[in-house]
mmCIF file of C-alpha atoms in Angstrom:
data_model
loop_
_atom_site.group_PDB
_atom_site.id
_atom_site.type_symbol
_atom_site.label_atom_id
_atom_site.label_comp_id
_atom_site.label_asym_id
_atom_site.label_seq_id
_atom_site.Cartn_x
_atom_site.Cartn_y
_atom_site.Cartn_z
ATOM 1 C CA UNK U 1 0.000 0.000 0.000
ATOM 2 C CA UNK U 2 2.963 2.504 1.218
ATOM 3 C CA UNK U 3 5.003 1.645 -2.080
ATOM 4 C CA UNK U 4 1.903 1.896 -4.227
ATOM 5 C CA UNK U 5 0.839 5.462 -2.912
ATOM 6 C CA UNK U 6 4.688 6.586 -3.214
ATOM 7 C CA UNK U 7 4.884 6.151 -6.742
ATOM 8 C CA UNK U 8 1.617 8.737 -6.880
ATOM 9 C CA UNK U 9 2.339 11.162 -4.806
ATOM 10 C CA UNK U 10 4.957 14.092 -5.057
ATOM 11 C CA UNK U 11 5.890 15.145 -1.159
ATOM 12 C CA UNK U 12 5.642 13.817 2.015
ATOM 13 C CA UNK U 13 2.657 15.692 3.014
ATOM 14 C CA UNK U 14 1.008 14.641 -0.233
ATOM 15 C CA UNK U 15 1.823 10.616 0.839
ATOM 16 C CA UNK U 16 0.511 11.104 4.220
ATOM 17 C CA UNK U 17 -2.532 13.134 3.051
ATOM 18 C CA UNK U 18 -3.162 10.343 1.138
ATOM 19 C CA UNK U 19 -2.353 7.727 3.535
ATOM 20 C CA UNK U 20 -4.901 9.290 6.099
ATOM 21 C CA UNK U 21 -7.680 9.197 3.111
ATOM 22 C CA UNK U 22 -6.812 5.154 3.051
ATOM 23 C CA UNK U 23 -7.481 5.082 6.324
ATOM 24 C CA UNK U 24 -10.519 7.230 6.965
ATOM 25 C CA UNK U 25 -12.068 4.737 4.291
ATOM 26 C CA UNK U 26 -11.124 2.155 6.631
ATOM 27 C CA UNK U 27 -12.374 3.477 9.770
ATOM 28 C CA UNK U 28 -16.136 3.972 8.352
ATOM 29 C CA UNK U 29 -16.272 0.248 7.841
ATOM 30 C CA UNK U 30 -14.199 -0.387 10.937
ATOM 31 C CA UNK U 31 -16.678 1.501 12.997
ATOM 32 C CA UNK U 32 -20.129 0.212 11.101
ATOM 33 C CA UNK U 33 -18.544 -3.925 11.887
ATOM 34 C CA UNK U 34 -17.703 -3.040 15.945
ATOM 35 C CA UNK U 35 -21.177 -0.971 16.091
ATOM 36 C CA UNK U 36 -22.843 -4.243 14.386
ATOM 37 C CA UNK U 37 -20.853 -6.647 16.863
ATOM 38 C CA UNK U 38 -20.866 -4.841 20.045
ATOM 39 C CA UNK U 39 -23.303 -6.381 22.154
ATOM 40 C CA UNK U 40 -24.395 -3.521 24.617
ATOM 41 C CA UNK U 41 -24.429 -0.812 21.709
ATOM 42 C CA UNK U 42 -25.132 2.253 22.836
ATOM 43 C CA UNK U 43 -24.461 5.678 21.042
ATOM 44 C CA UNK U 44 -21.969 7.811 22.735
ATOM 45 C CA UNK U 45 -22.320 11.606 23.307
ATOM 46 C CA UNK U 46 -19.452 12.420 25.717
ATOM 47 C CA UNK U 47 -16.162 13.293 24.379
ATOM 48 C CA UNK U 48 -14.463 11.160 26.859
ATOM 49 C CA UNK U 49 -16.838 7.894 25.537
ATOM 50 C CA UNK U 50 -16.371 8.110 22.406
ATOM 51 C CA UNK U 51 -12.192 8.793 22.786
ATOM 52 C CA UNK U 52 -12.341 5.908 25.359
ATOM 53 C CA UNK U 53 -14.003 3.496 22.159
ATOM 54 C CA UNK U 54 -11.479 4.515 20.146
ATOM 55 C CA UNK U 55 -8.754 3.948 22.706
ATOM 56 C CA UNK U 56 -10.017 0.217 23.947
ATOM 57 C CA UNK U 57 -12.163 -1.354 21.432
ATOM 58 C CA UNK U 58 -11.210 -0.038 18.057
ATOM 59 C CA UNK U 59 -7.630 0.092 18.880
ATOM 60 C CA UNK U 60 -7.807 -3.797 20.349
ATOM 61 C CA UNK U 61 -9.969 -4.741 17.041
ATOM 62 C CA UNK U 62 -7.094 -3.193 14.645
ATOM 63 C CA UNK U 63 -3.662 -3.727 16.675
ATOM 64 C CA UNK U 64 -4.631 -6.763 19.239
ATOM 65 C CA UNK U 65 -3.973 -4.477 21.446
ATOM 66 C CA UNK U 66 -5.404 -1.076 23.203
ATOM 67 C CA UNK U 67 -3.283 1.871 22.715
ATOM 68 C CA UNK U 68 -0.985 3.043 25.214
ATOM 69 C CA UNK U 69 -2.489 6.311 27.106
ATOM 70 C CA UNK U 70 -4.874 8.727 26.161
ATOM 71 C CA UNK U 71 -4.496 12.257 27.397
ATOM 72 C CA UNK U 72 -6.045 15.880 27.485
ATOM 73 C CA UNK U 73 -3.698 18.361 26.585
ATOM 74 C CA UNK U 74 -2.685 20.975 29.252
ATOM 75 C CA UNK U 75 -2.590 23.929 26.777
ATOM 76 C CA UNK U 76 -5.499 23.315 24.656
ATOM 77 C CA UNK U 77 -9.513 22.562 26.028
ATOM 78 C CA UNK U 78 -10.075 20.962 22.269
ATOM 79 C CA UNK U 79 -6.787 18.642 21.893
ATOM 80 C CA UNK U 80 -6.546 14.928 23.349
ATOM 81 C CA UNK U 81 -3.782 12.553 22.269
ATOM 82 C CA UNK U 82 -3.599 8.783 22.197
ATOM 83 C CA UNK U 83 -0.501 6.979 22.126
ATOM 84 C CA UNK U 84 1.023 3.976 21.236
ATOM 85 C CA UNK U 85 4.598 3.155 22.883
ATOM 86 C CA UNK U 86 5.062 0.449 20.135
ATOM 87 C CA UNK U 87 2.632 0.731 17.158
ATOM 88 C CA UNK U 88 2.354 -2.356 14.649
ATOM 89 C CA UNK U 89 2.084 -0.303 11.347
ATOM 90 C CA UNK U 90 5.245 0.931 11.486
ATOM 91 C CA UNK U 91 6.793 -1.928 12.807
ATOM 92 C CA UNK U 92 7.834 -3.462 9.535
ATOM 93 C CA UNK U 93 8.149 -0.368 7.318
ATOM 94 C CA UNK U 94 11.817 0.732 6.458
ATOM 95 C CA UNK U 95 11.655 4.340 5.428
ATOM 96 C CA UNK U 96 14.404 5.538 2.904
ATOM 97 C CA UNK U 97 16.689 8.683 4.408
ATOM 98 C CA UNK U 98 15.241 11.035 1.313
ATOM 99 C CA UNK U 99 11.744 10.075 3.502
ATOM 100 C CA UNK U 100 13.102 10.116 6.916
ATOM 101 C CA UNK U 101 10.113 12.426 8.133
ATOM 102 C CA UNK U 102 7.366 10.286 6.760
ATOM 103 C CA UNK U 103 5.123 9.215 9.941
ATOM 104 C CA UNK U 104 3.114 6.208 8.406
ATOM 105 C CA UNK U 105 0.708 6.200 11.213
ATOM 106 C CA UNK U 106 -0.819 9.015 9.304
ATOM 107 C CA UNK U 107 -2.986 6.025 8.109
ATOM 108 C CA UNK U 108 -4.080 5.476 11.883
ATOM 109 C CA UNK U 109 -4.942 9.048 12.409
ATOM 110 C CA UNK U 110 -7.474 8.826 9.148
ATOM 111 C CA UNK U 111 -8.784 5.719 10.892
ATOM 112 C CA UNK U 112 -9.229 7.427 14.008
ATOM 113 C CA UNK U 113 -10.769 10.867 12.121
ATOM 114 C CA UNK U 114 -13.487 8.529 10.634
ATOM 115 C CA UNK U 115 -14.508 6.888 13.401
ATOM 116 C CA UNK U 116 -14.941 10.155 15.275
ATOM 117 C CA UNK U 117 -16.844 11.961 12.485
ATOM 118 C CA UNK U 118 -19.072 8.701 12.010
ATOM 119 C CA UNK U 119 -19.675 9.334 15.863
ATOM 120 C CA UNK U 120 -20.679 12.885 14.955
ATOM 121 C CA UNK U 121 -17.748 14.221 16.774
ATOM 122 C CA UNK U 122 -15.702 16.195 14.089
ATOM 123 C CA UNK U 123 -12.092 16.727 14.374
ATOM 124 C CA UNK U 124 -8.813 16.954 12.970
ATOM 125 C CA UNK U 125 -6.675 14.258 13.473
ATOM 126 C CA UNK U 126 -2.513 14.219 13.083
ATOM 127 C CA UNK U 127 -0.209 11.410 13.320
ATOM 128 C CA UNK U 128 3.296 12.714 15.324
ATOM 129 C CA UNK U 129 6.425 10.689 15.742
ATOM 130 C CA UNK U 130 7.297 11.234 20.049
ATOM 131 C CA UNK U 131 10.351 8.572 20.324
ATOM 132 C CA UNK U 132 11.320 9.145 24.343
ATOM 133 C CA UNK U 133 13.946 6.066 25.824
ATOM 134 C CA UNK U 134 13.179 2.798 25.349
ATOM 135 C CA UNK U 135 10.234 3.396 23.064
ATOM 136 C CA UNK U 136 11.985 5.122 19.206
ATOM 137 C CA UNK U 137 9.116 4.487 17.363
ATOM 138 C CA UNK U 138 6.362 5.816 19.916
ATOM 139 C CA UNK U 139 3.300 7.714 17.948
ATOM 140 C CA UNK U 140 0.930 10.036 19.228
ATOM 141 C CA UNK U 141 -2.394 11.020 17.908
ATOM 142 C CA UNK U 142 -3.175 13.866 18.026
ATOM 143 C CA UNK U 143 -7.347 15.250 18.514
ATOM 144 C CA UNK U 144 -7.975 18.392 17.682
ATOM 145 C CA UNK U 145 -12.146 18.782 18.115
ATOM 146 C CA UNK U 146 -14.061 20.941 16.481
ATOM 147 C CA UNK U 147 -15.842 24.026 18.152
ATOM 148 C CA UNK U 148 -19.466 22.128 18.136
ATOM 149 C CA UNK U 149 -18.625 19.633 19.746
ATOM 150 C CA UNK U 150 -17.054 21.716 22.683
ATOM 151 C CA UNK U 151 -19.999 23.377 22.388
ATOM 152 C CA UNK U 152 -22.611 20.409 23.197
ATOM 153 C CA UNK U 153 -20.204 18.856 25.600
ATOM 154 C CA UNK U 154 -20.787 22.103 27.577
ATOM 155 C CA UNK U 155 -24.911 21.795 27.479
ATOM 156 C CA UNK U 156 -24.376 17.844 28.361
ATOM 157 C CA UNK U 157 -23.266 18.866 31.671
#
């Protein structure tokens, strides 16, 4: 998939553009099968819910795994990050040095957008590259929510 989108693309913001549009396609089916299978399904309208589906079940239903932590930034009201300490996509990708600031987890973050828009909870989603000791190929995701949604999470209280 990586090698076939290369060949079409002309930067590295143009590959992981279109590496996020791969994914968003696969996180509208993604979230339509775990709506279909969940067994309690119930629609969520908190912020936290629907982050906390995306952490635990979708993440587990993807990776086999749920993601590492998922945080509310300290600067922003609107930005929450997930992260994954060792994340399976990039696991097996060699990047060339010409490409040495392509994040391929872009393709997670458009999985992660879709799922939240199909939740009716718009927002922009990046993929970011946070390598700290012990963990070089550590990813965070970052959530930046759109002004609506801040907006009915304050009448929900």
């Amino acid at each position: 998939m990586l090698q076939y989108t290369q060949k079409r693309v002309n930067g590295i913001q143009d590959l992981e553009r279109k590496l996020n549009e791969m994914g968003y396609r696969v996180g509208t089916r993604m979230l339509e099968l775990l709506v279909w299978r969940e067994k309690n399904a119930k629609r969520e309208i908190r912020v936290l819910g629907v982050l906390y589906f995306i952490h635990s079940i979708v993440w587990k239903a993807l990776f086999g795994k749920q993601a590492d932590s998922l945080e509310k930034s300290t600067e922003n009201e609107d930005e929450y990050m997930i992260s994954d300490n060792d994340p399976i996509l990039t696991r097996y990708i060699s990047v060339p040095k010409e490409l040495s600031q392509l994040n391929c987890n872009a393709f997670a973050a458009g999985i992660v957008e879709a799922v939240l828009d199909g939740c009716q909870f718009p927002a922009r989603v990046t993929a970011h590259s946070v390598p700290i000791d012990g963990f070089p190929q550590r990813t965070t995701i970052l959530i930046k929510l759109e002004k609506e949604v801040l907006q009915r999470e304050e009448l929900l209280k």
